[in-house]
Amino acid sequence: MAKLQKSIDKRNALVKATIELVNNNGFHATPMSKIAKMANVSPATIYLYFENKQDLVNQTYIDVKAEYTKYAFKDFDTNLPVEKGFELIWKRIADFKLKECENAMFLAQCDNTPMIDELSRQQGIKHLQPLLDLWTRGRKEGIIKPMSDYLLYAYSINPLSFLMIAQKRGSFQLDVTHLEEAYQSAWSSIKVCK
Amino acid sequence: MAKLQKSIDKRNALVKATIELVNNNGFHATPMSKIAKMANVSPATIYLYFENKQDLVNQTYIDVKAEYTKYAFKDFDTNLPVEKGFELIWKRIADFKLKECENAMFLAQCDNTPMIDELSRQQGIKHLQPLLDLWTRGRKEGIIKPMSDYLLYAYSINPLSFLMIAQKRGSFQLDVTHLEEAYQSAWSSIKVCK
DNA sequence: TATGTAAAAATGAACGTTCATTCTTTTTTT
DNA sequence: AAAAAAAGAATGAACGTTCATTTTTACATA
């Protein structure tokens, strides 16, 4: 195998192990030794790929966040009408939270704890721009409520994180019917009422 | 001072220190020695009040959760019409998240990490019943969408956690205008559209 | 293709530190 | 003066990181 590919594989294995272990135990209860073992690597090897534990988790966060937004905007097209565009993005995000559950759980934990450096956090937000642009257009067209992006995100996107966690804990099953209800609630909360 | 009161004070100091330190550093990055120091107590003394570190954080969680729901339902009356009752509870919860920021941050972190025992987590949910009852009544009267409690909570209550965290991070200011907008979004997302 | 070799990558053991918890002693209360 | 509460120092385990060494890779030469 090519040297480069082997390096990439090893880095990916480390990132994947970090996600799984941090999901189950939290950042500080996840020792480097366990990450190494799960990635089939010596603890010392981690330090060839990452500066230290904080760097490993920061980079993992940025990686996953990039995957998330790439997934979210896959079929998005800026020419779509606002409502259609929003529905498309919303459903892709919902898909991500349900199918890429491990990744989504990791992000939820990062976003609600002091686990990630502020710099990496800001790096992670960057790629959300297409959604913010869509909302700007929607407000101009009088379709979206004239509210802050934070409020729009809080009401239309963030609830999916709560539902995902509830689902992971087993207390709740987010099936196709629920998903449609959830979408309607999301849209209701941000659209201008006629 | 009475012996009992002194004990209560000491326990409260420990709980308060735990909240502050865990908010800033996370559970595992908060040593017992620091908790002790902040509460003006010897590390060994903690073990007179709590079994171990896990017990301390579990009990802190249950304490704060109880405070949260007590605050939320303070002026609530089951005879209120559904919409009025919801508005009252929602605004009390919003108040809590903004004024009792430390407490609310702590709950957010607990609810999104594997920090708390499952048993304590379930103990914490118990006191939310009045809101669930209100929703049941609302659904019967055709005022509230016929959706799962989880969905109703995700859309009408949980967004406040996101907004609180954004506000704490300084990226966003949740003032009176925003609060009214937020309430309208919350209500829009769960009310039946006429 | 086979071989030798220098550099790079990877390793396991070791180090120094930190932490939760306990033990023994001291202080406070009754 | 006995009992209860609190203290600080001690203990042993676990952790992040580094170090000395081994293994693998890349490649020049034959």
Coordinates of C-alpha atoms (C1' of nucleotides) in Angstrom, one line a residue, chain B residues 3 6 30-32 44 47 52-53, chain C residues 18-23 28-30:
Chain B
K3 CA -25.4 22.0 63.6
K6 CA -24.1 24.3 59.2
T30 CA -12.6 19.1 37.9
P31 CA -10.6 17.6 40.8
M32 CA -12.1 17.0 44.2
A44 CA -11.8 14.4 53.1
Y47 CA -16.8 12.2 51.7
N52 CA -17.8 9.6 46.0
K53 CA -17.3 12.0 43.1
Chain C
dT18 C1' -2.3 14.3 39.1
dC19 C1' -6.1 12.5 41.1
dA20 C1' -9.8 10.1 44.0
dT21 C1' -9.9 8.2 48.1
dT22 C1' -8.4 6.7 52.8
dC23 C1' -6.0 7.0 57.2
dT28 C1' -15.4 21.0 67.7
dT29 C1' -19.7 19.8 69.7
dT30 C1' -22.6 17.9 73.2

